[in-house]
Tab-separated table of C-alpha atoms and ligand atoms in Angstrom:
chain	number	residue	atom	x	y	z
A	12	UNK	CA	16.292	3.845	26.246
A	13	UNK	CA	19.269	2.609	24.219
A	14	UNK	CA	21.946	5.028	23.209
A	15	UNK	CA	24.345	4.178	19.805
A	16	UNK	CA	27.102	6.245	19.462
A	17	UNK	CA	28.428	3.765	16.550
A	18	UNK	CA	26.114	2.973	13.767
A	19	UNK	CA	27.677	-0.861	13.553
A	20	UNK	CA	25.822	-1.246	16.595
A	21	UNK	CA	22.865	0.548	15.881
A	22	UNK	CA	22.617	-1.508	12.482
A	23	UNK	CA	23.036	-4.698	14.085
A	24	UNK	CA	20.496	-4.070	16.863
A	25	UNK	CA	18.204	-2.986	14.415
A	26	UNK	CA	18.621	-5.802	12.361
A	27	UNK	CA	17.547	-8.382	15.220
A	28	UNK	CA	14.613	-6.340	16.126
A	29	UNK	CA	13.452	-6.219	12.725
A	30	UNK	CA	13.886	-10.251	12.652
A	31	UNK	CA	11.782	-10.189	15.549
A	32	UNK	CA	8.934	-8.453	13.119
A	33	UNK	CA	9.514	-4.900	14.953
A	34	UNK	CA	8.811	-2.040	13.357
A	35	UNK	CA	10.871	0.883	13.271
A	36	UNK	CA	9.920	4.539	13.325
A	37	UNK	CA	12.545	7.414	12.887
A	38	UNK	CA	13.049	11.208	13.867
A	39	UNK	CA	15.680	12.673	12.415
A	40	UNK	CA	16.844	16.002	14.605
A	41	UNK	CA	19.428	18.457	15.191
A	42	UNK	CA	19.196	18.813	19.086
A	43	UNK	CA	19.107	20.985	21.574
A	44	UNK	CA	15.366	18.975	21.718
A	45	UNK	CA	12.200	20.962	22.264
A	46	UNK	CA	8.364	20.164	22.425
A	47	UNK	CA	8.357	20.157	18.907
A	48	UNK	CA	10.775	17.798	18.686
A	49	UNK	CA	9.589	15.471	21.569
A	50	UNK	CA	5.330	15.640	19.743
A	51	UNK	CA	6.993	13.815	16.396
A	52	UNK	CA	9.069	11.451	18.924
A	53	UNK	CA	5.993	10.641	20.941
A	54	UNK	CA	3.648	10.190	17.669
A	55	UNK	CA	6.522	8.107	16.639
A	56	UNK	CA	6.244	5.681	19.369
A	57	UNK	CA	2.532	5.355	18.951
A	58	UNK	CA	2.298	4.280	15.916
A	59	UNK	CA	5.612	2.330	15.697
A	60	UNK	CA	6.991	-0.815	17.634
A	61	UNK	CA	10.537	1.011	18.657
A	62	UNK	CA	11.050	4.533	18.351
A	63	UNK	CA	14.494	5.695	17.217
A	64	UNK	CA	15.652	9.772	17.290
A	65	UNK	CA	19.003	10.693	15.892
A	66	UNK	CA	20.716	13.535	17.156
A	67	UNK	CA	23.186	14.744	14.602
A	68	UNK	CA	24.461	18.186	13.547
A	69	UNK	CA	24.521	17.895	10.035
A	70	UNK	CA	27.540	20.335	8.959
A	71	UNK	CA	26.859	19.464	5.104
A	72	UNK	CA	23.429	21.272	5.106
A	73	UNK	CA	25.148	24.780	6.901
A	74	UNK	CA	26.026	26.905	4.336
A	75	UNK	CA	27.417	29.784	6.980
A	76	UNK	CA	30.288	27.794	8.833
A	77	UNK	CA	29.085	30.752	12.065
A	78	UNK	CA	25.786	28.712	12.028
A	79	UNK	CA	27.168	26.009	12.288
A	80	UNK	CA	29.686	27.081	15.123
A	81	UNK	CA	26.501	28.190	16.994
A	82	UNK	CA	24.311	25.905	16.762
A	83	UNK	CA	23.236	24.256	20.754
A	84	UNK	CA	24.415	21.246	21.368
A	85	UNK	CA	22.402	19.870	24.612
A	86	UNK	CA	23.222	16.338	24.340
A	87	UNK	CA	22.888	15.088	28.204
A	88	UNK	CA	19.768	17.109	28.808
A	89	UNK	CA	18.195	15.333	25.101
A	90	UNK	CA	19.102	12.461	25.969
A	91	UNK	CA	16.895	12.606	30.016
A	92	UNK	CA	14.326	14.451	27.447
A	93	UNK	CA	13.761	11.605	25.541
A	94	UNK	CA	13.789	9.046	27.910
A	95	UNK	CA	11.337	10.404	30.052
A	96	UNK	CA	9.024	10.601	27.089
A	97	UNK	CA	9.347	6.740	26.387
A	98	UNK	CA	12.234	7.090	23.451
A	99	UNK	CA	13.326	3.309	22.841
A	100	UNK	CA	17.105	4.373	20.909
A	101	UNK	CA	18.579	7.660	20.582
A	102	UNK	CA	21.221	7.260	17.740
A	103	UNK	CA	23.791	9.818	18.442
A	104	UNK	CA	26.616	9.791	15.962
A	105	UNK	CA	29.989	11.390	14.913
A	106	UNK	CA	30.452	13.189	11.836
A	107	UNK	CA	32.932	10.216	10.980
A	108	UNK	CA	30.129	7.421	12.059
A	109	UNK	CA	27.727	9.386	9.320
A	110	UNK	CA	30.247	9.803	6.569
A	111	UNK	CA	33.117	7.042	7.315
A	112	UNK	CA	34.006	7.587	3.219
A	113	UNK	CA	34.079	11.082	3.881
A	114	UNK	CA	31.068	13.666	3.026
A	115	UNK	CA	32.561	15.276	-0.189
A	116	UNK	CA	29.193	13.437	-2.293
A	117	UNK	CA	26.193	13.998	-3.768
A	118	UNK	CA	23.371	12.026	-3.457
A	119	UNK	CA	21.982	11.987	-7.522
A	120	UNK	CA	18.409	12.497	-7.573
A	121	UNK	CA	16.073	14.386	-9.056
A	122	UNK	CA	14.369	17.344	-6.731
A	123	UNK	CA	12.182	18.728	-9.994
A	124	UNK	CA	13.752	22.174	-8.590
A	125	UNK	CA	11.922	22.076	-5.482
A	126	UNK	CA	15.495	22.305	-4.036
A	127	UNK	CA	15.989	26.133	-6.221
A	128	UNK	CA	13.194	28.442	-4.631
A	129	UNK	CA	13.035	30.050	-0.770
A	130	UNK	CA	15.547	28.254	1.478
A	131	UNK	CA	17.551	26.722	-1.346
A	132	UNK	CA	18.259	30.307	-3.006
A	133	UNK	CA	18.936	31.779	0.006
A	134	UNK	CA	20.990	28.977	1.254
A	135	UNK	CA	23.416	27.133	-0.879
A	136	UNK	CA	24.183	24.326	-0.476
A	137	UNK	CA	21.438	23.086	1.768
A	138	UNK	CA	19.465	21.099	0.597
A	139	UNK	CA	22.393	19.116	-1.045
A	140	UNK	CA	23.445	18.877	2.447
A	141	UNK	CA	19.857	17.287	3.624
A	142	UNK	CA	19.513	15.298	1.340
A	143	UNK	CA	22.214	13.609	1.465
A	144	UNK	CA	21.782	12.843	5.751
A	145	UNK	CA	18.234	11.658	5.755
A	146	UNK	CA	19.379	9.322	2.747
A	147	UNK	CA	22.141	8.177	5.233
A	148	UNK	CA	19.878	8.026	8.066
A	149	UNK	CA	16.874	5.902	6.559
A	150	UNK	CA	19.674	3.200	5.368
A	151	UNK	CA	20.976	3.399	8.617
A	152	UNK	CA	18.058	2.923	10.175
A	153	UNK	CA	16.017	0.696	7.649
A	154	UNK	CA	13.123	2.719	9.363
A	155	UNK	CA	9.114	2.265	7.862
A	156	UNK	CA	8.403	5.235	9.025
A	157	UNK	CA	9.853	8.802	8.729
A	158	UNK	CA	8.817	11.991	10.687
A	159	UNK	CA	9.126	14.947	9.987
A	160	UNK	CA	8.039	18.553	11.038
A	161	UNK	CA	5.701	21.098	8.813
A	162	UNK	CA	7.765	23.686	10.513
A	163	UNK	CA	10.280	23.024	7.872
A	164	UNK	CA	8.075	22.940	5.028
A	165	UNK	CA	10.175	22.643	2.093
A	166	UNK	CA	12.588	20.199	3.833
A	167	UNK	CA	10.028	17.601	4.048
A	168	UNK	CA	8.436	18.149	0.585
A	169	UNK	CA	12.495	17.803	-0.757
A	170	UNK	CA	12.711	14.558	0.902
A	171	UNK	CA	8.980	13.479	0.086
A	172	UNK	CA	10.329	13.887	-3.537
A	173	UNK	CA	13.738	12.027	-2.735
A	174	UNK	CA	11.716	9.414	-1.738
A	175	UNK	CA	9.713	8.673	-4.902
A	176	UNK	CA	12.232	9.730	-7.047
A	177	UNK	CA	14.892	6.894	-5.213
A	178	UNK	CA	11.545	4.097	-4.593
A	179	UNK	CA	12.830	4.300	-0.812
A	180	UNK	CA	10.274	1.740	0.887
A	181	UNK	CA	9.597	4.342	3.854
A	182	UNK	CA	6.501	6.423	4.664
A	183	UNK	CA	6.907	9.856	5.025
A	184	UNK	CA	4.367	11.211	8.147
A	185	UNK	CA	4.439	14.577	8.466
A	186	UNK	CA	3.766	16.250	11.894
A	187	UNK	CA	2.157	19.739	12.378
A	188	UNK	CA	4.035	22.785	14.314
A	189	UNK	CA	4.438	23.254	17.322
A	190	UNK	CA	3.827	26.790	18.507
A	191	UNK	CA	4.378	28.882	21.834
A	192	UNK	CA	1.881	30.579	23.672
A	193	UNK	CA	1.944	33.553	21.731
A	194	UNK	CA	2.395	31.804	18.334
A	195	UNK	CA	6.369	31.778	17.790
A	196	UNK	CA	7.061	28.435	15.886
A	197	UNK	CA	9.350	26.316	18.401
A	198	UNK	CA	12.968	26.444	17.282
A	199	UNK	CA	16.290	24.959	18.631
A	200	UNK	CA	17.709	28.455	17.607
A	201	UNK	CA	14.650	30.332	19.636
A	202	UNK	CA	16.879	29.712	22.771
A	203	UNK	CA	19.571	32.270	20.846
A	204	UNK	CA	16.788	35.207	20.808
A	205	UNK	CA	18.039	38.481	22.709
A	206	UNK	CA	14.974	38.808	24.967
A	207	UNK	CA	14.166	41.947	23.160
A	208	UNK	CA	13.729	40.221	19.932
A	209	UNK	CA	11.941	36.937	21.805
A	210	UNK	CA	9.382	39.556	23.010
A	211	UNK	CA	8.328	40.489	19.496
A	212	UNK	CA	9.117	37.433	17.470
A	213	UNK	CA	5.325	36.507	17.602
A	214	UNK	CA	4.938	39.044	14.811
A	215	UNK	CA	6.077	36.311	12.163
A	216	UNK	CA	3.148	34.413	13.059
A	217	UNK	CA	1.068	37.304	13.122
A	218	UNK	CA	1.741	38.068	9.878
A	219	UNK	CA	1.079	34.786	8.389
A	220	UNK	CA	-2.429	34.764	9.986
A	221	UNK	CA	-2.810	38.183	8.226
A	222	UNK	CA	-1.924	36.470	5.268
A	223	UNK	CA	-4.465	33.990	5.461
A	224	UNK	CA	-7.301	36.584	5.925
A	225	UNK	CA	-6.005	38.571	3.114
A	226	UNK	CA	-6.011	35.183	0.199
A	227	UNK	CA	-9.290	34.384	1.714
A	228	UNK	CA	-10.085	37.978	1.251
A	229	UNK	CA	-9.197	36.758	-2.469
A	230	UNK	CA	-6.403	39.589	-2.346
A	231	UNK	CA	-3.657	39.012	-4.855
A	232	UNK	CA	-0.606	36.607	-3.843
A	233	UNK	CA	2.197	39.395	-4.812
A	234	UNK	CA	-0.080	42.364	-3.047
A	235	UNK	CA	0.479	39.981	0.120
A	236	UNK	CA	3.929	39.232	-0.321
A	237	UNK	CA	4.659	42.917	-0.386
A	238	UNK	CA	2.428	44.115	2.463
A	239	UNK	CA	3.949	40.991	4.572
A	240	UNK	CA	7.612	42.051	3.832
A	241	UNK	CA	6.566	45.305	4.835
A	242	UNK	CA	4.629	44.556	8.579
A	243	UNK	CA	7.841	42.312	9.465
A	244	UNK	CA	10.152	45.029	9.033
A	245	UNK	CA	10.348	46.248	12.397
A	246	UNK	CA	13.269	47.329	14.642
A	247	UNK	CA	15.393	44.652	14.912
A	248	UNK	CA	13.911	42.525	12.366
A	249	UNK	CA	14.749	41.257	8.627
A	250	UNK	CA	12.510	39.423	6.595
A	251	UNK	CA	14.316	37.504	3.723
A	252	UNK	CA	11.617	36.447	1.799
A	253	UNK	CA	8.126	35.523	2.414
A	254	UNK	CA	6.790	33.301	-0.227
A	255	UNK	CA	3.253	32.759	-1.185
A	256	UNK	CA	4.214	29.378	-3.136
A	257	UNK	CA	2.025	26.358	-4.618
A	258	UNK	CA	2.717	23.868	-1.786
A	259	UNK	CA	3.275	21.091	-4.688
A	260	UNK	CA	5.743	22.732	-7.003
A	261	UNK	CA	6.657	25.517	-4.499
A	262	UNK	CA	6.339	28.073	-6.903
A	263	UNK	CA	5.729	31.619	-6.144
A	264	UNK	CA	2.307	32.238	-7.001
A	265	UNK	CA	0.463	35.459	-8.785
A	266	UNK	CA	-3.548	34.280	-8.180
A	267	UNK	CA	-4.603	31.940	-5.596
A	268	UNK	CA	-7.181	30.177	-8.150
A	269	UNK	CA	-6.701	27.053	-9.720
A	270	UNK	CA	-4.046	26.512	-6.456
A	271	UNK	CA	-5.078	23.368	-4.272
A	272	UNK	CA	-2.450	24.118	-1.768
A	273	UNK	CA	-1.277	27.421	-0.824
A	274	UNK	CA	1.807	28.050	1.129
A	275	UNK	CA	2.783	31.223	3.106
A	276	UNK	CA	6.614	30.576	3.617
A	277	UNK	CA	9.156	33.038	5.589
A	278	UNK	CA	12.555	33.811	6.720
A	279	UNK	CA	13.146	36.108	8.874
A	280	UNK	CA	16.342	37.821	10.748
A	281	UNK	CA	15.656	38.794	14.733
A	282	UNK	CA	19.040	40.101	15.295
A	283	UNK	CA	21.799	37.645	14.406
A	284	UNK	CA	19.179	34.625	14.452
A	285	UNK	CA	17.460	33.238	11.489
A	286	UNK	CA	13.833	32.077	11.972
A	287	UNK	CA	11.800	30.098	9.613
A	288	UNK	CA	7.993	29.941	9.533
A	289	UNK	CA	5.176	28.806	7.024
A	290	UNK	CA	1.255	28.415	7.286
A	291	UNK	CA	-1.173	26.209	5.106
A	292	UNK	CA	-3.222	29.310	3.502
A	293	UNK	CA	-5.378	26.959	1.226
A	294	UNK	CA	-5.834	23.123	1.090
A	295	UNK	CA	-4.857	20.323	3.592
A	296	UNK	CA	-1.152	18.826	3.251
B	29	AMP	P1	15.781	20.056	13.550
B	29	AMP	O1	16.392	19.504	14.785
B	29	AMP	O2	15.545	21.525	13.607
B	29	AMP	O3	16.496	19.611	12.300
B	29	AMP	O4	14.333	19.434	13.460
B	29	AMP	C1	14.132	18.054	13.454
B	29	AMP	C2	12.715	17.761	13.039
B	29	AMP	O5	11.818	18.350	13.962
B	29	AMP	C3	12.372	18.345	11.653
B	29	AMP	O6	11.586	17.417	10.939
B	29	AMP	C4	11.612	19.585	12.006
B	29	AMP	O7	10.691	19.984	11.014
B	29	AMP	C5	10.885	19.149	13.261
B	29	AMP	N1	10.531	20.318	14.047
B	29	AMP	C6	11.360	21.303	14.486
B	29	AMP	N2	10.675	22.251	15.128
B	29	AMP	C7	9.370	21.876	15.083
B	29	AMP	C8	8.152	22.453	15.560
B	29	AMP	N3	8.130	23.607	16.199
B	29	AMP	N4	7.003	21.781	15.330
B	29	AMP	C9	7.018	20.605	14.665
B	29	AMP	N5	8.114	20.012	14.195
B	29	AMP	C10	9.277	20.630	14.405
């Protein structure tokens, strides 16, 4: 595996590959790598010539500067992580390498307010933030292929839609979640759980499964949301929101007819830590 710490290099190397009639598939990531990470890098490989995983924490898409402050950074054991799973580059920038004109810019596009509901209301300043990186990214590196995780549902239908909206001539593929044995979603955060709260944390996707049974039970989409809120408020716990949405428009939805896709999205407080979670409750992505 190659590691870039300057994206001249990385550019340039990329370049000659692609003369060589290479192509390039990309993960995007945060760190502090887990199996979730490591399925979209492997899927990456297969169905790419060179695989390439950044390893960048984004401070324009924080909206809490504490987040920020604690979010893992891991990057010796992500780096062994990814080589032993066949990585070809791991691009591993400064903030400076990212934004060398500085990060105070917004990427104009249009999101058709995908970027207003769940995350983006409860997180200001986000999406903005996102946006603006994977742009940054893909022209860094001119990949054909994007992946990205369902675990962050709206992230991935934001930059489906920056995609079309700017004709960017890369596929999105998006990969599926990647679960623990009891059913928590894998996170880079999960490693911040008091063990107390990692014992019960399975409860988020508990609930979701509940919520499944209930639309197919053809119960109403705000009866759900309600009852949901309610079974995830246990010691120790917060739910923020949990959003039964259209998965095109991301809407909130009152009846689950007429809907292709239905979404089950929620955020939820365990302690100090903020999880995120979402399940398909109708439809295929
Ligand atoms: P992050 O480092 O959290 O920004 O995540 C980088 C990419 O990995 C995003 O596209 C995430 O959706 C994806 N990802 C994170 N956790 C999981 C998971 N448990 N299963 C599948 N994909 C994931």
């Amino acid at each position: 595996m190659k590691t870039f710490y300057k994206t001249s290099e990385l550019v340039k190397h990329i370049k000659e590959l692609k003369a060589q009639g290479k192509t390039i598939g990309f993960t995007p990531t945060m760190g502090a790598l887990h199996n979730g990470h490591f399925t979209l890098v492997k899927r990456t490989g297969e169905e790419n010539d060179i695989s390439v995983c950044s390893v960048f924490v984004n401070p324009t898409q924080f909206n809490a500067a504490s987040d920020l402050d604690k979010y893992p950074r891991t990057l010796e054991s992500d780096a062994a992580g990814l080589e032993s799973i066949g990585c070809d580059i791991l691009y591993a920038p400064t903030e400076e390498e990212i934004y060398p004109n500085g990060s105070d810019y917004e990427v104009e596009v249009d999101l058709n307010d995908l970027d207003k509901e769940m995350e983006g209301a409860h997180r200001p300043g986000h999406f903005e933030g996102v946006v603006q990186v994977v742009k940054r990214l893909i022209e860094v590196t001119s990949c054909d292929k994007l992946y990205m995780g369902q675990k962050d549902f709206q992230q991935f239908t934001i930059i489906r839609q920056m995609i079309k909206d700017l004709n960017i001539d890369t596929e999105l593929v998006v990969c599926p979640i990647v679960r623990d044995e009891d059913g928590l979603a894998q996170s880079s955060r999960n490693v911040r759980l008091l063990p107390k709260h990692r014992k019960k944390a399975s409860i988020i996707h508990r609930v979701l499964e509940q919520a499944q049974q209930w639309i197919n039970e053809g119960r109403s989409p705000i009866e759900i949301t309600y009852k949901a809120m309610e079974y995830l408020e246990i010691p120790g716990f917060k739910p923020e929101y949990f959003d039964i949405v259209d998965g095109k428009t991301l809407k909130k939805i009152t009846s689950s007819e007429k809907v292709d896709l239905i979404v089950a999205c929620t955020a939820v407080w365990a302690g100090d830590v903020r999880l995120i979670d979402n399940m398909v409750l109708k439809g295929t992505l």
